[in-house]
Amino acid sequence: MTEDQETIEPSLDALYRRPGFLLRRAHQISVALFLEEAAGLGITTTQYGTMVVLRARGALDQVGIATLVGIDRSTTALVVSKLEEAGYIERHDDAVDKRRKVITLTKAGHAMLDRVAEPAQRARERSLSAFSPKDAAKFLGLLERFVAVFNEQTRAPIRTHSGRKGSKRGASKITLP
């Protein structure tokens, strides 16, 4: 091993052991597993999450979707546009505030969620197959704790309840699909 290789190797090891690096890489792997399992359905993980939120909560505006999925407003606008183009959602004027657009799932959106349920479950199982059942539960618990502790420090915090930034109500347990 040359002297240059010796100085590079420790820095690569340090990089590969950084939490941020590992989390980013784990996210890439998780997305790849989902896309592989849902191949042919033409849906991304963020689109899936948006549709799950709409099914769970009913009619929402873009800000409501953004705060429940944990994505910024510009990404939400892109996701909503793609889902609308695909016929999975519709936008309507709010009955009370005509400036506000309310977004709902269409029949096609509900049907897509039904079709993607099994592939999403397979992707989840594959991603956790690296662990024993006990370790998988511990891994998920640790990820949930990490997200709960640092949720408010992101550009797009998840808020499952209406409440002011930093309130205990807004920091409820986050359960991801």
mmCIF file with all atom_site columns, C-alpha atoms in Angstrom:
data_model
loop_
_atom_site.group_PDB
_atom_site.id
_atom_site.type_symbol
_atom_site.label_atom_id
_atom_site.label_alt_id
_atom_site.label_comp_id
_atom_site.label_asym_id
_atom_site.label_entity_id
_atom_site.label_seq_id
_atom_site.pdbx_PDB_ins_code
_atom_site.Cartn_x
_atom_site.Cartn_y
_atom_site.Cartn_z
_atom_site.occupancy
_atom_site.B_iso_or_equiv
_atom_site.pdbx_formal_charge
_atom_site.auth_seq_id
_atom_site.auth_comp_id
_atom_site.auth_asym_id
_atom_site.auth_atom_id
_atom_site.pdbx_PDB_model_num
ATOM 1   C CA . MET A 1 1   ? 0.000   0.000   0.000   1.00 0.00 ? 1   MET A CA 1
ATOM 2   C CA . THR A 1 2   ? 1.427   3.379   -0.944  1.00 0.00 ? 2   THR A CA 1
ATOM 3   C CA . GLU A 1 3   ? 1.599   6.351   1.422   1.00 0.00 ? 3   GLU A CA 1
ATOM 4   C CA . ASP A 1 4   ? -1.190  8.087   -0.548  1.00 0.00 ? 4   ASP A CA 1
ATOM 5   C CA . GLN A 1 5   ? -3.431  5.025   -0.192  1.00 0.00 ? 5   GLN A CA 1
ATOM 6   C CA . GLU A 1 6   ? -2.799  4.944   3.548   1.00 0.00 ? 6   GLU A CA 1
ATOM 7   C CA . THR A 1 7   ? -3.953  8.547   3.953   1.00 0.00 ? 7   THR A CA 1
ATOM 8   C CA . ILE A 1 8   ? -7.015  7.996   1.743   1.00 0.00 ? 8   ILE A CA 1
ATOM 9   C CA . GLU A 1 9   ? -8.248  4.798   3.386   1.00 0.00 ? 9   GLU A CA 1
ATOM 10  C CA . PRO A 1 10  ? -8.846  6.234   6.885   1.00 0.00 ? 10  PRO A CA 1
ATOM 11  C CA . SER A 1 11  ? -10.797 9.140   5.402   1.00 0.00 ? 11  SER A CA 1
ATOM 12  C CA . LEU A 1 12  ? -12.971 6.771   3.369   1.00 0.00 ? 12  LEU A CA 1
ATOM 13  C CA . ASP A 1 13  ? -13.614 4.666   6.460   1.00 0.00 ? 13  ASP A CA 1
ATOM 14  C CA . ALA A 1 14  ? -14.563 7.802   8.366   1.00 0.00 ? 14  ALA A CA 1
ATOM 15  C CA . LEU A 1 15  ? -16.884 8.852   5.526   1.00 0.00 ? 15  LEU A CA 1
ATOM 16  C CA . TYR A 1 16  ? -18.553 5.457   5.263   1.00 0.00 ? 16  TYR A CA 1
ATOM 17  C CA . ARG A 1 17  ? -19.222 5.424   9.024   1.00 0.00 ? 17  ARG A CA 1
ATOM 18  C CA . ARG A 1 18  ? -20.806 8.891   9.160   1.00 0.00 ? 18  ARG A CA 1
ATOM 19  C CA . PRO A 1 19  ? -24.501 8.726   10.167  1.00 0.00 ? 19  PRO A CA 1
ATOM 20  C CA . GLY A 1 20  ? -25.517 11.094  7.359   1.00 0.00 ? 20  GLY A CA 1
ATOM 21  C CA . PHE A 1 21  ? -23.704 9.054   4.733   1.00 0.00 ? 21  PHE A CA 1
ATOM 22  C CA . LEU A 1 22  ? -25.230 5.812   5.994   1.00 0.00 ? 22  LEU A CA 1
ATOM 23  C CA . LEU A 1 23  ? -28.727 7.302   6.217   1.00 0.00 ? 23  LEU A CA 1
ATOM 24  C CA . ARG A 1 24  ? -28.480 8.701   2.680   1.00 0.00 ? 24  ARG A CA 1
ATOM 25  C CA . ARG A 1 25  ? -27.232 5.360   1.372   1.00 0.00 ? 25  ARG A CA 1
ATOM 26  C CA . ALA A 1 26  ? -29.956 3.471   3.268   1.00 0.00 ? 26  ALA A CA 1
ATOM 27  C CA . HIS A 1 27  ? -32.537 5.819   1.745   1.00 0.00 ? 27  HIS A CA 1
ATOM 28  C CA . GLN A 1 28  ? -31.164 5.152   -1.748  1.00 0.00 ? 28  GLN A CA 1
ATOM 29  C CA . ILE A 1 29  ? -31.392 1.414   -1.127  1.00 0.00 ? 29  ILE A CA 1
ATOM 30  C CA . SER A 1 30  ? -34.897 1.683   0.310   1.00 0.00 ? 30  SER A CA 1
ATOM 31  C CA . VAL A 1 31  ? -36.114 3.707   -2.692  1.00 0.00 ? 31  VAL A CA 1
ATOM 32  C CA . ALA A 1 32  ? -34.475 1.246   -5.102  1.00 0.00 ? 32  ALA A CA 1
ATOM 33  C CA . LEU A 1 33  ? -36.233 -1.685  -3.401  1.00 0.00 ? 33  LEU A CA 1
ATOM 34  C CA . PHE A 1 34  ? -39.593 0.106   -3.611  1.00 0.00 ? 34  PHE A CA 1
ATOM 35  C CA . LEU A 1 35  ? -39.106 1.000   -7.280  1.00 0.00 ? 35  LEU A CA 1
ATOM 36  C CA . GLU A 1 36  ? -38.031 -2.553  -8.072  1.00 0.00 ? 36  GLU A CA 1
ATOM 37  C CA . GLU A 1 37  ? -41.057 -4.053  -6.338  1.00 0.00 ? 37  GLU A CA 1
ATOM 38  C CA . ALA A 1 38  ? -43.444 -1.490  -7.848  1.00 0.00 ? 38  ALA A CA 1
ATOM 39  C CA . ALA A 1 39  ? -41.872 -1.697  -11.318 1.00 0.00 ? 39  ALA A CA 1
ATOM 40  C CA . GLY A 1 40  ? -44.390 -1.045  -14.040 1.00 0.00 ? 40  GLY A CA 1
ATOM 41  C CA . LEU A 1 41  ? -46.741 0.918   -11.777 1.00 0.00 ? 41  LEU A CA 1
ATOM 42  C CA . GLY A 1 42  ? -44.987 4.211   -12.478 1.00 0.00 ? 42  GLY A CA 1
ATOM 43  C CA . ILE A 1 43  ? -45.167 5.566   -8.940  1.00 0.00 ? 43  ILE A CA 1
ATOM 44  C CA . THR A 1 44  ? -42.417 6.995   -6.762  1.00 0.00 ? 44  THR A CA 1
ATOM 45  C CA . THR A 1 45  ? -42.032 6.676   -3.003  1.00 0.00 ? 45  THR A CA 1
ATOM 46  C CA . THR A 1 46  ? -42.994 10.332  -2.513  1.00 0.00 ? 46  THR A CA 1
ATOM 47  C CA . GLN A 1 47  ? -46.080 9.967   -4.708  1.00 0.00 ? 47  GLN A CA 1
ATOM 48  C CA . TYR A 1 48  ? -47.017 6.848   -2.753  1.00 0.00 ? 48  TYR A CA 1
ATOM 49  C CA . GLY A 1 49  ? -46.565 8.671   0.559   1.00 0.00 ? 49  GLY A CA 1
ATOM 50  C CA . THR A 1 50  ? -48.678 11.573  -0.670  1.00 0.00 ? 50  THR A CA 1
ATOM 51  C CA . MET A 1 51  ? -51.483 9.241   -1.724  1.00 0.00 ? 51  MET A CA 1
ATOM 52  C CA . VAL A 1 52  ? -51.333 7.354   1.592   1.00 0.00 ? 52  VAL A CA 1
ATOM 53  C CA . VAL A 1 53  ? -51.673 10.677  3.440   1.00 0.00 ? 53  VAL A CA 1
ATOM 54  C CA . LEU A 1 54  ? -54.663 11.674  1.284   1.00 0.00 ? 54  LEU A CA 1
ATOM 55  C CA . ARG A 1 55  ? -56.350 8.331   1.886   1.00 0.00 ? 55  ARG A CA 1
ATOM 56  C CA . ALA A 1 56  ? -55.761 8.597   5.637   1.00 0.00 ? 56  ALA A CA 1
ATOM 57  C CA . ARG A 1 57  ? -56.724 12.256  6.065   1.00 0.00 ? 57  ARG A CA 1
ATOM 58  C CA . GLY A 1 58  ? -59.130 12.943  3.201   1.00 0.00 ? 58  GLY A CA 1
ATOM 59  C CA . ALA A 1 59  ? -59.159 16.324  1.485   1.00 0.00 ? 59  ALA A CA 1
ATOM 60  C CA . LEU A 1 60  ? -56.044 18.439  2.098   1.00 0.00 ? 60  LEU A CA 1
ATOM 61  C CA . ASP A 1 61  ? -54.373 21.440  0.547   1.00 0.00 ? 61  ASP A CA 1
ATOM 62  C CA . GLN A 1 62  ? -50.756 21.366  -0.610  1.00 0.00 ? 62  GLN A CA 1
ATOM 63  C CA . VAL A 1 63  ? -49.486 22.780  2.680   1.00 0.00 ? 63  VAL A CA 1
ATOM 64  C CA . GLY A 1 64  ? -51.308 20.036  4.583   1.00 0.00 ? 64  GLY A CA 1
ATOM 65  C CA . ILE A 1 65  ? -49.774 17.378  2.350   1.00 0.00 ? 65  ILE A CA 1
ATOM 66  C CA . ALA A 1 66  ? -46.299 18.892  2.735   1.00 0.00 ? 66  ALA A CA 1
ATOM 67  C CA . THR A 1 67  ? -46.486 18.888  6.534   1.00 0.00 ? 67  THR A CA 1
ATOM 68  C CA . LEU A 1 68  ? -47.742 15.309  6.721   1.00 0.00 ? 68  LEU A CA 1
ATOM 69  C CA . VAL A 1 69  ? -45.280 13.854  4.195   1.00 0.00 ? 69  VAL A CA 1
ATOM 70  C CA . GLY A 1 70  ? -42.326 15.976  5.316   1.00 0.00 ? 70  GLY A CA 1
ATOM 71  C CA . ILE A 1 71  ? -41.463 17.518  1.963   1.00 0.00 ? 71  ILE A CA 1
ATOM 72  C CA . ASP A 1 72  ? -40.997 21.157  1.005   1.00 0.00 ? 72  ASP A CA 1
ATOM 73  C CA . ARG A 1 73  ? -43.704 23.109  -0.792  1.00 0.00 ? 73  ARG A CA 1
ATOM 74  C CA . SER A 1 74  ? -42.001 23.160  -4.202  1.00 0.00 ? 74  SER A CA 1
ATOM 75  C CA . THR A 1 75  ? -41.544 19.365  -4.148  1.00 0.00 ? 75  THR A CA 1
ATOM 76  C CA . THR A 1 76  ? -45.162 19.011  -3.045  1.00 0.00 ? 76  THR A CA 1
ATOM 77  C CA . ALA A 1 77  ? -46.278 21.104  -6.022  1.00 0.00 ? 77  ALA A CA 1
ATOM 78  C CA . LEU A 1 78  ? -44.350 18.832  -8.408  1.00 0.00 ? 78  LEU A CA 1
ATOM 79  C CA . VAL A 1 79  ? -45.694 15.649  -6.808  1.00 0.00 ? 79  VAL A CA 1
ATOM 80  C CA . VAL A 1 80  ? -49.272 16.946  -6.839  1.00 0.00 ? 80  VAL A CA 1
ATOM 81  C CA . SER A 1 81  ? -48.948 17.969  -10.506 1.00 0.00 ? 81  SER A CA 1
ATOM 82  C CA . LYS A 1 82  ? -47.657 14.514  -11.486 1.00 0.00 ? 82  LYS A CA 1
ATOM 83  C CA . LEU A 1 83  ? -50.423 12.764  -9.536  1.00 0.00 ? 83  LEU A CA 1
ATOM 84  C CA . GLU A 1 84  ? -53.037 15.037  -11.105 1.00 0.00 ? 84  GLU A CA 1
ATOM 85  C CA . GLU A 1 85  ? -51.652 14.364  -14.618 1.00 0.00 ? 85  GLU A CA 1
ATOM 86  C CA . ALA A 1 86  ? -51.880 10.625  -13.905 1.00 0.00 ? 86  ALA A CA 1
ATOM 87  C CA . GLY A 1 87  ? -55.507 11.015  -12.792 1.00 0.00 ? 87  GLY A CA 1
ATOM 88  C CA . TYR A 1 88  ? -54.851 9.882   -9.203  1.00 0.00 ? 88  TYR A CA 1
ATOM 89  C CA . ILE A 1 89  ? -55.908 13.128  -7.533  1.00 0.00 ? 89  ILE A CA 1
ATOM 90  C CA . GLU A 1 90  ? -58.186 16.078  -8.199  1.00 0.00 ? 90  GLU A CA 1
ATOM 91  C CA . ARG A 1 91  ? -58.010 19.686  -7.074  1.00 0.00 ? 91  ARG A CA 1
ATOM 92  C CA . HIS A 1 92  ? -61.181 21.551  -6.164  1.00 0.00 ? 92  HIS A CA 1
ATOM 93  C CA . ASP A 1 93  ? -61.959 25.011  -4.838  1.00 0.00 ? 93  ASP A CA 1
ATOM 94  C CA . ASP A 1 94  ? -62.457 25.023  -1.082  1.00 0.00 ? 94  ASP A CA 1
ATOM 95  C CA . ALA A 1 95  ? -66.112 25.676  -0.254  1.00 0.00 ? 95  ALA A CA 1
ATOM 96  C CA . VAL A 1 96  ? -65.131 28.226  2.414   1.00 0.00 ? 96  VAL A CA 1
ATOM 97  C CA . ASP A 1 97  ? -62.003 29.847  0.932   1.00 0.00 ? 97  ASP A CA 1
ATOM 98  C CA . LYS A 1 98  ? -62.122 30.037  -2.883  1.00 0.00 ? 98  LYS A CA 1
ATOM 99  C CA . ARG A 1 99  ? -58.391 30.915  -2.997  1.00 0.00 ? 99  ARG A CA 1
ATOM 100 C CA . ARG A 1 100 ? -57.550 27.533  -1.476  1.00 0.00 ? 100 ARG A CA 1
ATOM 101 C CA . LYS A 1 101 ? -57.403 24.342  -3.547  1.00 0.00 ? 101 LYS A CA 1
ATOM 102 C CA . VAL A 1 102 ? -58.403 21.104  -1.843  1.00 0.00 ? 102 VAL A CA 1
ATOM 103 C CA . ILE A 1 103 ? -56.839 17.885  -3.099  1.00 0.00 ? 103 ILE A CA 1
ATOM 104 C CA . THR A 1 104 ? -58.573 14.499  -2.989  1.00 0.00 ? 104 THR A CA 1
ATOM 105 C CA . LEU A 1 105 ? -57.851 11.021  -4.276  1.00 0.00 ? 105 LEU A CA 1
ATOM 106 C CA . THR A 1 106 ? -59.815 9.888   -7.312  1.00 0.00 ? 106 THR A CA 1
ATOM 107 C CA . LYS A 1 107 ? -61.150 6.369   -7.850  1.00 0.00 ? 107 LYS A CA 1
ATOM 108 C CA . ALA A 1 108 ? -58.032 5.749   -9.942  1.00 0.00 ? 108 ALA A CA 1
ATOM 109 C CA . GLY A 1 109 ? -55.907 6.965   -7.008  1.00 0.00 ? 109 GLY A CA 1
ATOM 110 C CA . HIS A 1 110 ? -57.608 4.564   -4.613  1.00 0.00 ? 110 HIS A CA 1
ATOM 111 C CA . ALA A 1 111 ? -57.154 1.767   -7.157  1.00 0.00 ? 111 ALA A CA 1
ATOM 112 C CA . MET A 1 112 ? -53.438 2.583   -7.523  1.00 0.00 ? 112 MET A CA 1
ATOM 113 C CA . LEU A 1 113 ? -52.988 2.467   -3.748  1.00 0.00 ? 113 LEU A CA 1
ATOM 114 C CA . ASP A 1 114 ? -54.658 -0.938  -3.731  1.00 0.00 ? 114 ASP A CA 1
ATOM 115 C CA . ARG A 1 115 ? -52.335 -2.140  -6.528  1.00 0.00 ? 115 ARG A CA 1
ATOM 116 C CA . VAL A 1 116 ? -49.176 -0.814  -4.865  1.00 0.00 ? 116 VAL A CA 1
ATOM 117 C CA . ALA A 1 117 ? -50.027 -2.171  -1.388  1.00 0.00 ? 117 ALA A CA 1
ATOM 118 C CA . GLU A 1 118 ? -48.409 -5.582  -1.957  1.00 0.00 ? 118 GLU A CA 1
ATOM 119 C CA . PRO A 1 119 ? -45.287 -4.249  -3.714  1.00 0.00 ? 119 PRO A CA 1
ATOM 120 C CA . ALA A 1 120 ? -44.838 -1.667  -0.930  1.00 0.00 ? 120 ALA A CA 1
ATOM 121 C CA . GLN A 1 121 ? -45.157 -4.403  1.685   1.00 0.00 ? 121 GLN A CA 1
ATOM 122 C CA . ARG A 1 122 ? -42.621 -6.576  -0.162  1.00 0.00 ? 122 ARG A CA 1
ATOM 123 C CA . ALA A 1 123 ? -40.204 -3.624  -0.330  1.00 0.00 ? 123 ALA A CA 1
ATOM 124 C CA . ARG A 1 124 ? -40.655 -3.069  3.411   1.00 0.00 ? 124 ARG A CA 1
ATOM 125 C CA . GLU A 1 125 ? -40.025 -6.751  4.139   1.00 0.00 ? 125 GLU A CA 1
ATOM 126 C CA . ARG A 1 126 ? -36.966 -6.823  1.885   1.00 0.00 ? 126 ARG A CA 1
ATOM 127 C CA . SER A 1 127 ? -35.500 -3.733  3.524   1.00 0.00 ? 127 SER A CA 1
ATOM 128 C CA . LEU A 1 128 ? -35.923 -5.277  6.969   1.00 0.00 ? 128 LEU A CA 1
ATOM 129 C CA . SER A 1 129 ? -34.714 -8.733  5.880   1.00 0.00 ? 129 SER A CA 1
ATOM 130 C CA . ALA A 1 130 ? -31.167 -7.692  6.755   1.00 0.00 ? 130 ALA A CA 1
ATOM 131 C CA . PHE A 1 131 ? -32.211 -8.039  10.413  1.00 0.00 ? 131 PHE A CA 1
ATOM 132 C CA . SER A 1 132 ? -33.721 -10.614 12.724  1.00 0.00 ? 132 SER A CA 1
ATOM 133 C CA . PRO A 1 133 ? -37.326 -9.717  13.695  1.00 0.00 ? 133 PRO A CA 1
ATOM 134 C CA . LYS A 1 134 ? -36.055 -8.420  17.044  1.00 0.00 ? 134 LYS A CA 1
ATOM 135 C CA . ASP A 1 135 ? -33.317 -6.319  15.425  1.00 0.00 ? 135 ASP A CA 1
ATOM 136 C CA . ALA A 1 136 ? -35.767 -5.024  12.772  1.00 0.00 ? 136 ALA A CA 1
ATOM 137 C CA . ALA A 1 137 ? -38.071 -3.739  15.528  1.00 0.00 ? 137 ALA A CA 1
ATOM 138 C CA . LYS A 1 138 ? -35.098 -2.158  17.304  1.00 0.00 ? 138 LYS A CA 1
ATOM 139 C CA . PHE A 1 139 ? -33.850 -0.602  14.044  1.00 0.00 ? 139 PHE A CA 1
ATOM 140 C CA . LEU A 1 140 ? -37.263 0.935   13.325  1.00 0.00 ? 140 LEU A CA 1
ATOM 141 C CA . GLY A 1 141 ? -37.528 2.167   16.901  1.00 0.00 ? 141 GLY A CA 1
ATOM 142 C CA . LEU A 1 142 ? -34.124 3.834   16.669  1.00 0.00 ? 142 LEU A CA 1
ATOM 143 C CA . LEU A 1 143 ? -35.017 5.470   13.344  1.00 0.00 ? 143 LEU A CA 1
ATOM 144 C CA . GLU A 1 144 ? -38.313 6.718   14.803  1.00 0.00 ? 144 GLU A CA 1
ATOM 145 C CA . ARG A 1 145 ? -36.454 8.189   17.787  1.00 0.00 ? 145 ARG A CA 1
ATOM 146 C CA . PHE A 1 146 ? -33.894 9.847   15.506  1.00 0.00 ? 146 PHE A CA 1
ATOM 147 C CA . VAL A 1 147 ? -36.662 11.393  13.365  1.00 0.00 ? 147 VAL A CA 1
ATOM 148 C CA . ALA A 1 148 ? -38.632 12.532  16.425  1.00 0.00 ? 148 ALA A CA 1
ATOM 149 C CA . VAL A 1 149 ? -35.587 14.177  18.028  1.00 0.00 ? 149 VAL A CA 1
ATOM 150 C CA . PHE A 1 150 ? -34.482 16.048  14.886  1.00 0.00 ? 150 PHE A CA 1
ATOM 151 C CA . ASN A 1 151 ? -37.820 16.517  13.056  1.00 0.00 ? 151 ASN A CA 1
ATOM 152 C CA . GLU A 1 152 ? -38.136 20.214  13.856  1.00 0.00 ? 152 GLU A CA 1
ATOM 153 C CA . GLN A 1 153 ? -34.598 20.944  12.679  1.00 0.00 ? 153 GLN A CA 1
ATOM 154 C CA . THR A 1 154 ? -35.411 20.181  9.043   1.00 0.00 ? 154 THR A CA 1
ATOM 155 C CA . ARG A 1 155 ? -36.653 22.431  6.245   1.00 0.00 ? 155 ARG A CA 1
ATOM 156 C CA . ALA A 1 156 ? -39.843 20.371  6.078   1.00 0.00 ? 156 ALA A CA 1
ATOM 157 C CA . PRO A 1 157 ? -40.801 18.971  9.486   1.00 0.00 ? 157 PRO A CA 1
ATOM 158 C CA . ILE A 1 158 ? -43.601 16.445  9.688   1.00 0.00 ? 158 ILE A CA 1
ATOM 159 C CA . ARG A 1 159 ? -46.532 17.658  11.714  1.00 0.00 ? 159 ARG A CA 1
ATOM 160 C CA . THR A 1 160 ? -49.263 15.104  12.293  1.00 0.00 ? 160 THR A CA 1
ATOM 161 C CA . HIS A 1 161 ? -51.423 17.501  14.339  1.00 0.00 ? 161 HIS A CA 1
ATOM 162 C CA . SER A 1 162 ? -52.215 21.135  13.844  1.00 0.00 ? 162 SER A CA 1
ATOM 163 C CA . GLY A 1 163 ? -50.106 23.045  16.238  1.00 0.00 ? 163 GLY A CA 1
ATOM 164 C CA . ARG A 1 164 ? -47.405 25.638  16.427  1.00 0.00 ? 164 ARG A CA 1
ATOM 165 C CA . LYS A 1 165 ? -43.818 24.855  15.541  1.00 0.00 ? 165 LYS A CA 1
ATOM 166 C CA . GLY A 1 166 ? -42.102 23.138  18.423  1.00 0.00 ? 166 GLY A CA 1
ATOM 167 C CA . SER A 1 167 ? -45.307 22.221  20.210  1.00 0.00 ? 167 SER A CA 1
ATOM 168 C CA . LYS A 1 168 ? -45.568 18.780  21.774  1.00 0.00 ? 168 LYS A CA 1
ATOM 169 C CA . ARG A 1 169 ? -48.716 18.125  19.746  1.00 0.00 ? 169 ARG A CA 1
ATOM 170 C CA . GLY A 1 170 ? -46.814 18.546  16.469  1.00 0.00 ? 170 GLY A CA 1
ATOM 171 C CA . ALA A 1 171 ? -44.151 16.029  17.505  1.00 0.00 ? 171 ALA A CA 1
ATOM 172 C CA . SER A 1 172 ? -46.294 12.930  17.756  1.00 0.00 ? 172 SER A CA 1
ATOM 173 C CA . LYS A 1 173 ? -44.890 9.542   16.833  1.00 0.00 ? 173 LYS A CA 1
ATOM 174 C CA . ILE A 1 174 ? -44.268 9.272   13.121  1.00 0.00 ? 174 ILE A CA 1
ATOM 175 C CA . THR A 1 175 ? -44.996 5.895   11.561  1.00 0.00 ? 175 THR A CA 1
ATOM 176 C CA . LEU A 1 176 ? -43.718 5.443   8.032   1.00 0.00 ? 176 LEU A CA 1
ATOM 177 C CA . PRO A 1 177 ? -45.026 2.878   5.557   1.00 0.00 ? 177 PRO A CA 1
#
